[in-house]
mmCIF file of N, CA and C in Angstrom:
data_model
loop_
_atom_site.group_PDB
_atom_site.id
_atom_site.type_symbol
_atom_site.label_atom_id
_atom_site.label_comp_id
_atom_site.label_asym_id
_atom_site.label_seq_id
_atom_site.Cartn_x
_atom_site.Cartn_y
_atom_site.Cartn_z
ATOM 1 N N MET A 132 -6.785 -13.945 18.061
ATOM 2 C CA MET A 132 -7.374 -12.567 18.246
ATOM 3 C C MET A 132 -8.730 -12.406 16.861
ATOM 4 N N ARG A 133 -9.522 -11.820 17.801
ATOM 5 C CA ARG A 133 -10.562 -11.811 16.517
ATOM 6 C C ARG A 133 -10.370 -10.474 15.619
ATOM 7 N N ILE A 134 -11.452 -10.674 14.642
ATOM 8 C CA ILE A 134 -11.530 -9.505 13.590
ATOM 9 C C ILE A 134 -11.039 -8.416 13.892
ATOM 10 N N GLY A 135 -11.989 -7.488 14.999
ATOM 11 C CA GLY A 135 -12.202 -6.254 15.167
ATOM 12 C C GLY A 135 -10.447 -5.737 15.931
ATOM 13 N N GLU A 136 -9.705 -6.947 16.793
ATOM 14 C CA GLU A 136 -8.624 -6.544 17.186
ATOM 15 C C GLU A 136 -7.567 -6.540 15.941
ATOM 16 N N VAL A 137 -7.676 -7.225 14.899
ATOM 17 C CA VAL A 137 -6.882 -7.195 13.821
ATOM 18 C C VAL A 137 -7.123 -5.853 13.211
ATOM 19 N N ALA A 138 -8.315 -5.733 13.228
ATOM 20 C CA ALA A 138 -8.499 -4.371 11.907
ATOM 21 C C ALA A 138 -7.578 -3.295 13.161
ATOM 22 N N ALA A 139 -7.827 -3.395 14.381
ATOM 23 C CA ALA A 139 -7.317 -2.212 15.186
ATOM 24 C C ALA A 139 -5.603 -2.026 14.782
ATOM 25 N N ARG A 140 -5.446 -3.307 15.031
ATOM 26 C CA ARG A 140 -3.749 -3.248 14.660
ATOM 27 C C ARG A 140 -3.042 -3.047 13.345
ATOM 28 N N THR A 141 -3.692 -3.231 12.278
ATOM 29 C CA THR A 141 -3.680 -3.344 10.954
ATOM 30 C C THR A 141 -4.085 -2.123 10.277
ATOM 31 N N GLU A 142 -4.988 -1.224 10.934
ATOM 32 C CA GLU A 142 -5.518 -0.246 10.133
ATOM 33 C C GLU A 142 -6.529 -0.544 8.920
ATOM 34 N N LEU A 143 -7.149 -1.366 9.008
ATOM 35 C CA LEU A 143 -7.675 -2.215 7.680
ATOM 36 C C LEU A 143 -8.561 -2.393 8.211
ATOM 37 N N SER A 144 -10.207 -1.898 7.332
ATOM 38 C CA SER A 144 -11.161 -1.785 8.037
ATOM 39 C C SER A 144 -11.714 -3.402 7.996
ATOM 40 N N LEU A 145 -13.061 -3.617 8.801
ATOM 41 C CA LEU A 145 -13.298 -5.342 8.784
ATOM 42 C C LEU A 145 -13.950 -5.621 7.508
ATOM 43 N N ARG A 146 -14.572 -4.521 6.605
ATOM 44 C CA ARG A 146 -14.883 -5.173 5.463
ATOM 45 C C ARG A 146 -13.829 -5.540 4.500
ATOM 46 N N THR A 147 -12.542 -4.661 4.576
ATOM 47 C CA THR A 147 -11.409 -5.083 3.874
ATOM 48 C C THR A 147 -10.815 -6.424 3.989
ATOM 49 N N ILE A 148 -10.780 -6.570 5.759
ATOM 50 C CA ILE A 148 -10.138 -7.857 5.977
ATOM 51 C C ILE A 148 -11.177 -9.056 5.357
ATOM 52 N N ARG A 149 -12.433 -8.807 5.634
ATOM 53 C CA ARG A 149 -13.410 -9.678 4.861
ATOM 54 C C ARG A 149 -13.294 -10.218 3.720
ATOM 55 N N HIS A 150 -13.037 -9.205 2.952
ATOM 56 C CA HIS A 150 -13.108 -9.072 1.069
ATOM 57 C C HIS A 150 -11.539 -9.828 1.383
ATOM 58 N N TYR A 151 -10.505 -9.799 1.738
ATOM 59 C CA TYR A 151 -9.270 -10.306 1.582
ATOM 60 C C TYR A 151 -9.433 -12.111 1.817
ATOM 61 N N GLU A 152 -10.428 -12.016 3.230
ATOM 62 C CA GLU A 152 -11.032 -13.453 2.984
ATOM 63 C C GLU A 152 -11.363 -14.319 1.849
ATOM 64 N N GLU A 153 -12.401 -13.590 1.630
ATOM 65 C CA GLU A 153 -13.083 -14.122 0.284
ATOM 66 C C GLU A 153 -12.472 -14.416 -0.977
ATOM 67 N N THR A 154 -11.564 -13.225 -1.118
ATOM 68 C CA THR A 154 -10.659 -13.783 -2.418
ATOM 69 C C THR A 154 -9.503 -14.710 -1.947
ATOM 70 N N GLY A 155 -9.703 -15.070 -0.786
ATOM 71 C CA GLY A 155 -8.321 -15.930 -0.709
ATOM 72 C C GLY A 155 -7.019 -15.745 -0.425
ATOM 73 N N LEU A 156 -6.614 -14.286 -0.031
ATOM 74 C CA LEU A 156 -5.717 -14.061 0.079
ATOM 75 C C LEU A 156 -5.016 -13.601 1.450
ATOM 76 N N VAL A 157 -6.036 -13.687 2.645
ATOM 77 C CA VAL A 157 -5.660 -14.210 3.958
ATOM 78 C C VAL A 157 -6.905 -14.842 4.630
ATOM 79 N N VAL A 158 -6.445 -15.571 4.802
ATOM 80 C CA VAL A 158 -7.794 -16.388 5.474
ATOM 81 C C VAL A 158 -7.551 -16.851 6.940
ATOM 82 N N PRO A 159 -8.711 -16.461 7.759
ATOM 83 C CA PRO A 159 -8.344 -16.694 9.596
ATOM 84 C C PRO A 159 -7.983 -18.097 9.811
ATOM 85 N N SER A 160 -6.796 -18.308 10.358
ATOM 86 C CA SER A 160 -6.378 -19.410 10.894
ATOM 87 C C SER A 160 -7.512 -20.477 11.334
ATOM 88 N N ALA A 161 -8.300 -20.216 12.197
ATOM 89 C CA ALA A 161 -9.648 -20.611 13.036
ATOM 90 C C ALA A 161 -10.835 -20.063 12.919
ATOM 91 N N ARG A 162 -11.832 -20.880 13.770
ATOM 92 C CA ARG A 162 -13.068 -20.023 14.094
ATOM 93 C C ARG A 162 -13.512 -20.547 15.343
ATOM 94 N N SER A 163 -14.038 -19.946 16.031
ATOM 95 C CA SER A 163 -14.485 -19.887 17.186
ATOM 96 C C SER A 163 -15.699 -20.549 17.266
ATOM 97 N N GLN A 164 -16.124 -21.422 18.710
ATOM 98 C CA GLN A 164 -17.122 -22.112 18.375
ATOM 99 C C GLN A 164 -18.346 -21.670 18.057
ATOM 100 N N GLY A 165 -18.244 -20.153 18.452
ATOM 101 C CA GLY A 165 -19.831 -19.415 18.090
ATOM 102 C C GLY A 165 -19.580 -18.682 16.312
ATOM 103 N N GLY A 166 -18.517 -19.444 15.514
ATOM 104 C CA GLY A 166 -18.112 -19.298 14.389
ATOM 105 C C GLY A 166 -17.602 -17.705 14.382
ATOM 106 N N PHE A 167 -16.578 -17.363 14.786
ATOM 107 C CA PHE A 167 -16.385 -15.549 15.099
ATOM 108 C C PHE A 167 -14.851 -16.043 14.418
ATOM 109 N N ARG A 168 -14.417 -15.362 13.471
ATOM 110 C CA ARG A 168 -13.055 -15.673 12.973
ATOM 111 C C ARG A 168 -11.812 -15.217 14.033
ATOM 112 N N LEU A 169 -11.032 -16.213 13.863
ATOM 113 C CA LEU A 169 -9.667 -16.118 14.904
ATOM 114 C C LEU A 169 -8.559 -15.962 14.083
ATOM 115 N N TYR A 170 -7.804 -14.659 14.281
ATOM 116 C CA TYR A 170 -6.558 -14.915 13.771
ATOM 117 C C TYR A 170 -5.365 -14.960 14.611
ATOM 118 N N THR A 171 -4.258 -15.096 13.987
ATOM 119 C CA THR A 171 -2.797 -15.546 14.493
ATOM 120 C C THR A 171 -2.026 -14.405 14.057
ATOM 121 N N GLU A 172 -0.868 -14.102 15.183
ATOM 122 C CA GLU A 172 0.185 -13.132 14.396
ATOM 123 C C GLU A 172 0.622 -13.329 13.076
ATOM 124 N N ALA A 173 0.864 -14.544 12.821
ATOM 125 C CA ALA A 173 1.251 -15.019 11.310
ATOM 126 C C ALA A 173 0.228 -14.495 10.242
ATOM 127 N N ASP A 174 -1.018 -14.194 10.588
ATOM 128 C CA ASP A 174 -1.971 -13.926 9.852
ATOM 129 C C ASP A 174 -2.377 -12.250 9.800
ATOM 130 N N VAL A 175 -1.884 -11.756 10.822
ATOM 131 C CA VAL A 175 -1.699 -10.116 10.977
ATOM 132 C C VAL A 175 -0.770 -9.846 10.108
ATOM 133 N N ALA A 176 0.556 -10.560 10.287
ATOM 134 C CA ALA A 176 1.835 -10.498 9.485
ATOM 135 C C ALA A 176 1.568 -10.021 7.882
ATOM 136 N N ARG A 177 0.791 -11.253 7.665
ATOM 137 C CA ARG A 177 -0.011 -11.342 5.916
ATOM 138 C C ARG A 177 -0.491 -10.167 5.735
ATOM 139 N N LEU A 178 -1.684 -9.899 6.784
ATOM 140 C CA LEU A 178 -2.274 -8.883 6.241
ATOM 141 C C LEU A 178 -1.095 -7.461 6.153
ATOM 142 N N MET A 179 -0.505 -7.101 6.979
ATOM 143 C CA MET A 179 0.517 -5.987 7.072
ATOM 144 C C MET A 179 1.188 -5.896 5.695
ATOM 145 N N VAL A 180 1.632 -7.299 5.157
ATOM 146 C CA VAL A 180 2.314 -7.322 3.376
ATOM 147 C C VAL A 180 1.136 -6.533 2.506
ATOM 148 N N VAL A 181 -0.001 -7.277 2.663
ATOM 149 C CA VAL A 181 -0.956 -6.532 1.771
ATOM 150 C C VAL A 181 -1.512 -5.046 1.844
ATOM 151 N N ARG A 182 -1.050 -4.738 3.453
ATOM 152 C CA ARG A 182 -1.391 -3.351 3.548
ATOM 153 C C ARG A 182 -0.423 -2.213 2.864
ATOM 154 N N ARG A 183 0.727 -3.268 2.847
ATOM 155 C CA ARG A 183 2.023 -2.336 2.323
ATOM 156 C C ARG A 183 2.239 -2.275 0.797
ATOM 157 N N MET A 184 1.545 -3.459 0.258
ATOM 158 C CA MET A 184 1.646 -3.360 -1.429
ATOM 159 C C MET A 184 0.379 -2.757 -1.902
ATOM 160 N N LYS A 185 -0.932 -2.748 -1.496
ATOM 161 C CA LYS A 185 -1.839 -1.949 -1.694
ATOM 162 C C LYS A 185 -1.756 -0.615 -2.587
ATOM 163 N N PRO A 186 -0.676 0.499 -1.728
ATOM 164 C CA PRO A 186 -0.722 1.521 -2.387
ATOM 165 C C PRO A 186 0.180 1.792 -3.205
ATOM 166 N N LEU A 187 1.456 0.874 -3.309
ATOM 167 C CA LEU A 187 2.198 0.665 -4.531
ATOM 168 C C LEU A 187 1.426 -0.051 -5.893
ATOM 169 N N GLY A 188 0.276 -0.277 -5.710
ATOM 170 C CA GLY A 188 -0.491 -0.562 -6.939
ATOM 171 C C GLY A 188 -0.207 -2.064 -7.273
ATOM 172 N N PHE A 189 -0.314 -3.136 -6.232
ATOM 173 C CA PHE A 189 0.281 -4.220 -6.879
ATOM 174 C C PHE A 189 -1.465 -4.557 -6.549
ATOM 175 N N THR A 190 -2.004 -5.896 -7.628
ATOM 176 C CA THR A 190 -3.035 -6.699 -7.865
ATOM 177 C C THR A 190 -3.214 -7.773 -6.694
ATOM 178 N N LEU A 191 -4.526 -8.103 -6.213
ATOM 179 C CA LEU A 191 -4.477 -8.791 -5.797
ATOM 180 C C LEU A 191 -3.957 -10.341 -5.720
ATOM 181 N N ASP A 192 -4.006 -10.180 -7.423
ATOM 182 C CA ASP A 192 -3.220 -11.582 -8.148
ATOM 183 C C ASP A 192 -1.585 -11.413 -7.546
ATOM 184 N N GLU A 193 -1.407 -10.190 -7.624
ATOM 185 C CA GLU A 193 0.199 -9.913 -7.287
ATOM 186 C C GLU A 193 0.689 -10.467 -5.869
ATOM 187 N N MET A 194 -0.032 -9.991 -4.791
ATOM 188 C CA MET A 194 -0.068 -10.361 -3.913
ATOM 189 C C MET A 194 -0.363 -11.374 -3.440
ATOM 190 N N ARG A 195 -0.780 -12.381 -3.405
ATOM 191 C CA ARG A 195 -1.158 -13.485 -3.747
ATOM 192 C C ARG A 195 -0.309 -14.407 -4.247
ATOM 193 N N ASP A 196 0.566 -14.018 -5.474
ATOM 194 C CA ASP A 196 1.897 -14.307 -5.888
ATOM 195 C C ASP A 196 2.907 -14.446 -4.550
ATOM 196 N N LEU A 197 3.114 -13.023 -4.009
ATOM 197 C CA LEU A 197 4.024 -12.922 -3.382
ATOM 198 C C LEU A 197 3.927 -13.698 -1.953
ATOM 199 N N LEU A 198 2.613 -14.012 -1.676
ATOM 200 C CA LEU A 198 2.668 -14.544 0.141
ATOM 201 C C LEU A 198 2.735 -15.783 -0.126
ATOM 202 N N GLU A 199 2.431 -16.239 -1.578
ATOM 203 C CA GLU A 199 2.829 -17.754 -2.026
ATOM 204 C C GLU A 199 4.149 -18.237 -1.979
ATOM 205 N N ALA A 200 5.022 -17.283 -2.533
ATOM 206 C CA ALA A 200 6.390 -17.153 -2.447
ATOM 207 C C ALA A 200 6.962 -17.339 -1.105
ATOM 208 N N THR A 201 6.414 -16.534 -0.647
ATOM 209 C CA THR A 201 6.908 -15.982 0.762
ATOM 210 C C THR A 201 6.972 -17.588 1.844
ATOM 211 N N ASP A 202 5.476 -17.978 1.755
ATOM 212 C CA ASP A 202 4.971 -18.854 2.513
ATOM 213 C C ASP A 202 5.891 -20.262 1.950
ATOM 214 N N ARG A 203 5.727 -20.371 0.984
ATOM 215 C CA ARG A 203 6.965 -21.777 0.709
ATOM 216 C C ARG A 203 8.431 -21.419 1.178
ATOM 217 N N LEU A 204 9.004 -20.198 0.821
ATOM 218 C CA LEU A 204 10.131 -20.111 1.704
ATOM 219 C C LEU A 204 10.279 -20.566 3.280
ATOM 220 N N ASP A 205 9.283 -19.798 3.821
ATOM 221 C CA ASP A 205 9.255 -19.719 5.242
ATOM 222 C C ASP A 205 8.967 -21.240 5.822
ATOM 223 N N ASP A 206 8.021 -22.082 5.115
ATOM 224 C CA ASP A 206 7.392 -23.642 5.532
ATOM 225 C C ASP A 206 8.583 -24.342 4.950
ATOM 226 N N GLY A 207 9.468 -23.668 3.992
ATOM 227 C CA GLY A 207 10.827 -24.694 3.419
ATOM 228 C C GLY A 207 11.125 -25.234 4.563
ATOM 229 N N ASP A 208 12.103 -24.218 5.405
ATOM 230 C CA ASP A 208 12.976 -25.018 6.715
ATOM 231 C C ASP A 208 14.341 -25.617 6.065
ATOM 232 N N GLY A 209 14.813 -25.531 4.818
ATOM 233 C CA GLY A 209 15.823 -26.108 4.313
ATOM 234 C C GLY A 209 15.948 -27.446 3.281
ATOM 235 N N ARG A 210 14.266 -27.826 3.432
ATOM 236 C CA ARG A 210 13.839 -28.893 2.869
ATOM 237 C C ARG A 210 13.703 -28.649 1.370
ATOM 238 N N LEU A 211 13.703 -27.470 0.898
ATOM 239 C CA LEU A 211 13.484 -27.101 -0.142
ATOM 240 C C LEU A 211 14.655 -27.530 -1.140
ATOM 241 N N PRO A 212 14.198 -28.245 -2.259
ATOM 242 C CA PRO A 212 15.249 -27.995 -3.276
ATOM 243 C C PRO A 212 16.021 -26.829 -3.765
ATOM 244 N N ALA A 213 17.287 -26.789 -3.613
ATOM 245 C CA ALA A 213 18.417 -25.771 -4.043
ATOM 246 C C ALA A 213 17.686 -24.784 -5.274
ATOM 247 N N GLY A 214 16.952 -25.683 -6.250
ATOM 248 C CA GLY A 214 16.627 -24.862 -7.450
ATOM 249 C C GLY A 214 15.145 -24.715 -7.542
ATOM 250 N N GLU A 215 14.216 -25.012 -6.368
ATOM 251 C CA GLU A 215 13.072 -24.551 -6.157
ATOM 252 C C GLU A 215 13.195 -22.911 -5.150
ATOM 253 N N ARG A 216 14.257 -23.452 -4.481
ATOM 254 C CA ARG A 216 14.285 -22.448 -3.487
ATOM 255 C C ARG A 216 15.333 -21.159 -3.820
ATOM 256 N N GLU A 217 15.835 -21.220 -5.038
ATOM 257 C CA GLU A 217 16.284 -19.855 -5.840
ATOM 258 C C GLU A 217 15.237 -19.408 -6.623
ATOM 259 N N ARG A 218 14.137 -19.986 -7.151
ATOM 260 C CA ARG A 218 13.337 -19.792 -8.021
ATOM 261 C C ARG A 218 12.250 -18.781 -7.096
ATOM 262 N N LEU A 219 12.132 -19.188 -6.138
ATOM 263 C CA LEU A 219 11.087 -18.611 -5.181
ATOM 264 C C LEU A 219 11.539 -17.270 -4.718
ATOM 265 N N LEU A 220 12.889 -17.162 -4.044
ATOM 266 C CA LEU A 220 13.531 -15.980 -4.124
ATOM 267 C C LEU A 220 13.470 -15.202 -5.520
ATOM 268 N N GLU A 221 13.811 -15.418 -6.293
ATOM 269 C CA GLU A 221 13.655 -14.743 -7.538
ATOM 270 C C GLU A 221 12.565 -14.127 -7.845
ATOM 271 N N ARG A 222 11.452 -14.831 -7.540
ATOM 272 C CA ARG A 222 10.099 -14.254 -7.500
ATOM 273 C C ARG A 222 9.924 -13.006 -6.532
ATOM 274 N N VAL A 223 10.669 -13.103 -5.429
ATOM 275 C CA VAL A 223 10.383 -12.429 -4.379
ATOM 276 C C VAL A 223 11.482 -10.968 -4.807
ATOM 277 N N ARG A 224 12.357 -11.450 -5.519
ATOM 278 C CA ARG A 224 13.252 -10.590 -5.442
ATOM 279 C C ARG A 224 12.813 -9.448 -6.760
ATOM 280 N N VAL A 225 11.950 -9.957 -7.393
ATOM 281 C CA VAL A 225 11.097 -9.149 -8.697
ATOM 282 C C VAL A 225 9.873 -8.380 -7.905
ATOM 283 N N PHE A 226 9.247 -8.744 -7.059
ATOM 284 C CA PHE A 226 8.809 -8.052 -6.495
ATOM 285 C C PHE A 226 9.449 -6.827 -5.371
ATOM 286 N N GLU A 227 10.327 -7.261 -4.927
ATOM 287 C CA GLU A 227 11.641 -6.297 -4.221
ATOM 288 C C GLU A 227 12.138 -4.886 -5.181
ATOM 289 N N ARG A 228 12.301 -5.564 -6.558
ATOM 290 C CA ARG A 228 12.657 -4.588 -7.415
ATOM 291 C C ARG A 228 11.422 -3.667 -7.844
ATOM 292 N N ALA A 229 10.291 -3.962 -8.012
ATOM 293 C CA ALA A 229 9.397 -3.655 -8.476
ATOM 294 C C ALA A 229 8.451 -2.612 -7.275
ATOM 295 N N ALA A 230 8.634 -2.765 -6.095
ATOM 296 C CA ALA A 230 8.424 -2.258 -5.004
ATOM 297 C C ALA A 230 9.221 -1.001 -5.151
ATOM 298 N N ARG A 231 10.547 -1.114 -5.300
ATOM 299 C CA ARG A 231 11.526 0.050 -5.225
ATOM 300 C C ARG A 231 10.863 0.720 -6.224
ATOM 301 N N GLN A 232 10.929 0.156 -7.521
ATOM 302 C CA GLN A 232 10.922 1.580 -8.599
ATOM 303 C C GLN A 232 9.728 1.967 -8.561
ATOM 304 N N ARG A 233 8.229 1.354 -7.725
ATOM 305 C CA ARG A 233 7.101 1.868 -7.549
ATOM 306 C C ARG A 233 7.445 3.240 -6.547
ATOM 307 N N VAL A 234 8.038 2.962 -5.412
ATOM 308 C CA VAL A 234 8.260 3.831 -4.580
ATOM 309 C C VAL A 234 9.164 5.239 -5.218
ATOM 310 N N ALA A 235 10.263 4.901 -5.993
ATOM 311 C CA ALA A 235 11.165 6.004 -6.659
ATOM 312 C C ALA A 235 9.699 7.055 -7.602
ATOM 313 N N ASP A 236 8.803 6.305 -8.142
ATOM 314 C CA ASP A 236 7.602 6.837 -9.022
ATOM 315 C C ASP A 236 7.049 7.673 -8.204
ATOM 316 N N LEU A 237 6.919 6.948 -6.557
ATOM 317 C CA LEU A 237 5.650 7.715 -5.753
ATOM 318 C C LEU A 237 6.319 8.996 -5.571
ATOM 319 N N ARG A 238 7.450 9.087 -5.464
ATOM 320 C CA ARG A 238 8.915 10.239 -4.748
ATOM 321 C C ARG A 238 8.251 11.442 -6.213
ATOM 322 N N THR A 239 8.543 10.874 -6.977
ATOM 323 C CA THR A 239 8.504 11.893 -8.239
ATOM 324 C C THR A 239 7.238 12.778 -8.243
ATOM 325 N N GLN A 240 5.987 11.684 -8.051
ATOM 326 C CA GLN A 240 4.835 12.238 -7.968
ATOM 327 C C GLN A 240 4.834 13.263 -6.834
ATOM 328 N N LEU A 241 4.976 13.030 -5.714
ATOM 329 C CA LEU A 241 4.889 13.812 -4.384
ATOM 330 C C LEU A 241 5.775 15.079 -4.719
ATOM 331 N N ALA A 242 6.711 15.069 -5.181
ATOM 332 C CA ALA A 242 7.636 16.157 -5.660
ATOM 333 C C ALA A 242 6.785 17.193 -6.415
ATOM 334 N N ARG A 243 6.624 16.528 -7.304
ATOM 335 C CA ARG A 243 5.331 17.462 -8.357
ATOM 336 C C ARG A 243 4.255 17.907 -7.661
ATOM 337 N N ALA A 244 3.664 17.359 -6.734
ATOM 338 C CA ALA A 244 2.698 17.312 -6.001
ATOM 339 C C ALA A 244 2.949 18.708 -4.847
ATOM 340 N N GLU A 245 4.108 18.650 -4.356
ATOM 341 C CA GLU A 245 4.404 19.810 -3.485
ATOM 342 C C GLU A 245 5.019 20.830 -4.135
ATOM 343 N N GLU A 246 5.154 20.575 -5.373
ATOM 344 C CA GLU A 246 5.825 21.901 -5.941
ATOM 345 C C GLU A 246 4.735 22.405 -6.324
ATOM 346 N N PHE A 247 3.936 21.766 -6.701
ATOM 347 C CA PHE A 247 1.872 22.612 -7.403
ATOM 348 C C PHE A 247 1.733 23.418 -5.881
ATOM 349 N N ALA A 248 1.655 22.654 -4.824
ATOM 350 C CA ALA A 248 0.640 23.325 -3.799
ATOM 351 C C ALA A 248 1.719 24.747 -3.610
ATOM 352 N N ALA A 249 3.045 24.435 -3.475
ATOM 353 C CA ALA A 249 4.202 25.844 -3.318
ATOM 354 C C ALA A 249 3.896 26.687 -4.192
ATOM 355 N N THR A 250 3.630 26.579 -5.392
ATOM 356 C CA THR A 250 3.136 27.440 -6.204
ATOM 357 C C THR A 250 1.596 28.191 -5.961
ATOM 358 N N LEU A 251 0.787 26.922 -5.739
ATOM 359 C CA LEU A 251 -0.819 27.915 -5.109
ATOM 360 C C LEU A 251 -0.725 28.877 -4.182
ATOM 361 N N ALA A 252 0.335 28.041 -2.966
ATOM 362 C CA ALA A 252 0.371 28.848 -2.118
ATOM 363 C C ALA A 252 1.075 30.348 -2.651
ATOM 364 N N ASP A 253 1.971 30.599 -3.590
ATOM 365 C CA ASP A 253 2.668 31.450 -3.952
ATOM 366 C C ASP A 253 1.643 32.856 -4.486
ATOM 367 N N ARG A 254 0.766 31.788 -5.330
ATOM 368 C CA ARG A 254 0.077 32.548 -5.988
ATOM 369 C C ARG A 254 -1.027 33.198 -4.886
ATOM 370 N N ILE A 255 -1.626 32.576 -3.964
ATOM 371 C CA ILE A 255 -2.066 33.231 -3.216
ATOM 372 C C ILE A 255 -1.799 34.133 -2.208
ATOM 373 N N GLU A 256 -0.453 33.998 -1.835
ATOM 374 C CA GLU A 256 0.741 35.309 -1.213
ATOM 375 C C GLU A 256 0.054 36.376 -1.765
ATOM 376 N N SER A 257 0.750 36.451 -3.250
ATOM 377 C CA SER A 257 0.962 37.708 -4.107
ATOM 378 C C SER A 257 -0.792 38.399 -4.284
ATOM 379 N N ALA A 258 -1.616 37.303 -4.407
ATOM 380 C CA ALA A 258 -3.011 37.900 -4.842
ATOM 381 C C ALA A 258 -3.567 38.540 -3.429
ATOM 382 N N THR A 259 -3.040 38.143 -2.403
ATOM 383 C CA THR A 259 -3.963 38.814 -1.011
ATOM 384 C C THR A 259 -2.792 39.848 -0.289
ATOM 385 N N ALA A 260 -1.467 40.563 -0.746
ATOM 386 C CA ALA A 260 -0.562 40.886 -0.446
ATOM 387 C C ALA A 260 -1.122 42.410 -0.558
ATOM 388 N N PRO A 261 -0.692 43.379 -0.011
ATOM 389 C CA PRO A 261 -1.617 44.602 0.028
ATOM 390 C C PRO A 261 -0.171 45.006 -0.839
ATOM 391 N N ARG A 262 -1.377 45.998 -1.749
ATOM 392 C CA ARG A 262 -0.841 46.083 -2.701
ATOM 393 C C ARG A 262 -0.418 47.994 -2.673
ATOM 394 N N THR A 263 0.479 48.501 -3.734
ATOM 395 C CA THR A 263 1.125 49.795 -3.762
ATOM 396 C C THR A 263 0.358 50.554 -5.023
ATOM 397 N N GLY A 264 -0.033 51.663 -4.717
ATOM 398 C CA GLY A 264 -0.704 52.350 -5.603
ATOM 399 C C GLY A 264 -2.412 52.451 -5.733
ATOM 400 N N ASN A 265 -2.850 52.708 -7.107
ATOM 401 C CA ASN A 265 -4.003 52.697 -7.318
ATOM 402 C C ASN A 265 -4.393 51.404 -7.818
ATOM 403 N N ALA A 266 -4.102 51.195 -8.777
ATOM 404 C CA ALA A 266 -4.387 49.856 -9.502
ATOM 405 C C ALA A 266 -3.626 48.539 -9.231
ATOM 406 N N PRO A 267 -4.278 47.368 -9.711
ATOM 407 C CA PRO A 267 -3.798 46.453 -9.598
ATOM 408 C C PRO A 267 -2.578 46.354 -10.088
ATOM 409 N N PRO A 268 -1.937 45.105 -10.120
ATOM 410 C CA PRO A 268 -0.417 45.523 -11.555
ATOM 411 C C PRO A 268 -0.968 44.952 -12.885
ATOM 412 N N ASP A 269 -2.048 44.222 -12.640
ATOM 413 C CA ASP A 269 -2.506 43.841 -13.871
ATOM 414 C C ASP A 269 -3.664 44.305 -14.802
ATOM 415 N N ALA A 270 -4.342 45.366 -14.189
ATOM 416 C CA ALA A 270 -4.969 46.558 -14.886
ATOM 417 C C ALA A 270 -4.698 47.254 -15.481
ATOM 418 N N PRO A 271 -5.396 47.670 -16.741
ATOM 419 C CA PRO A 271 -5.058 48.912 -17.573
ATOM 420 C C PRO A 271 -4.875 50.151 -17.081
ATOM 421 N N ALA A 272 -3.979 51.235 -17.777
ATOM 422 C CA ALA A 272 -3.802 52.388 -16.938
ATOM 423 C C ALA A 272 -4.981 52.731 -17.316
ATOM 424 N N ALA A 273 -5.367 53.998 -16.363
ATOM 425 C CA ALA A 273 -6.674 54.693 -16.519
ATOM 426 C C ALA A 273 -6.589 55.534 -17.765
ATOM 427 N N THR A 274 -7.414 55.982 -18.885
ATOM 428 C CA THR A 274 -7.399 57.051 -19.947
ATOM 429 C C THR A 274 -8.043 58.035 -20.211
ATOM 430 N N GLY A 275 -8.573 58.462 -18.632
ATOM 431 C CA GLY A 275 -9.615 59.561 -18.676
ATOM 432 C C GLY A 275 -10.615 59.088 -18.361
ATOM 433 N N PRO A 276 -11.790 60.319 -18.458
ATOM 434 C CA PRO A 276 -12.822 60.142 -17.683
ATOM 435 C C PRO A 276 -13.657 59.211 -18.397
ATOM 436 N N ALA A 277 -15.062 58.527 -17.752
ATOM 437 C CA ALA A 277 -15.448 57.214 -18.284
ATOM 438 C C ALA A 277 -16.676 57.995 -18.460
#
């Protein structure tokens, strides 16, 4: 598929996809005779991994490291020596633990942000609610003619 279809499917911009190609993160599998980038389902899957890692704050190098490990595991087809397979699995486990921690951190941030938004909503509601009496609650009491 061409880059436009990939962009629509991954919800990434053309510019972002090209940037990932320039950095060697996700390179199209082929080019058409006219020079258009052509992507496979595997390329789209790689882009989706990158798209999911980005909001968690992973760097391009970390993304590359994870993709390399998963590529080697997928290409191994049982031919990887046990020690190398375990080493690659441990690399993936490190990313899984880091992702879970970052998700937990984001949940904490979201809870704080929601609390802040609720506080602002309460403040707006109390400031716009009809008041009883002549003076606002925080205004000093009148002390005679001015």
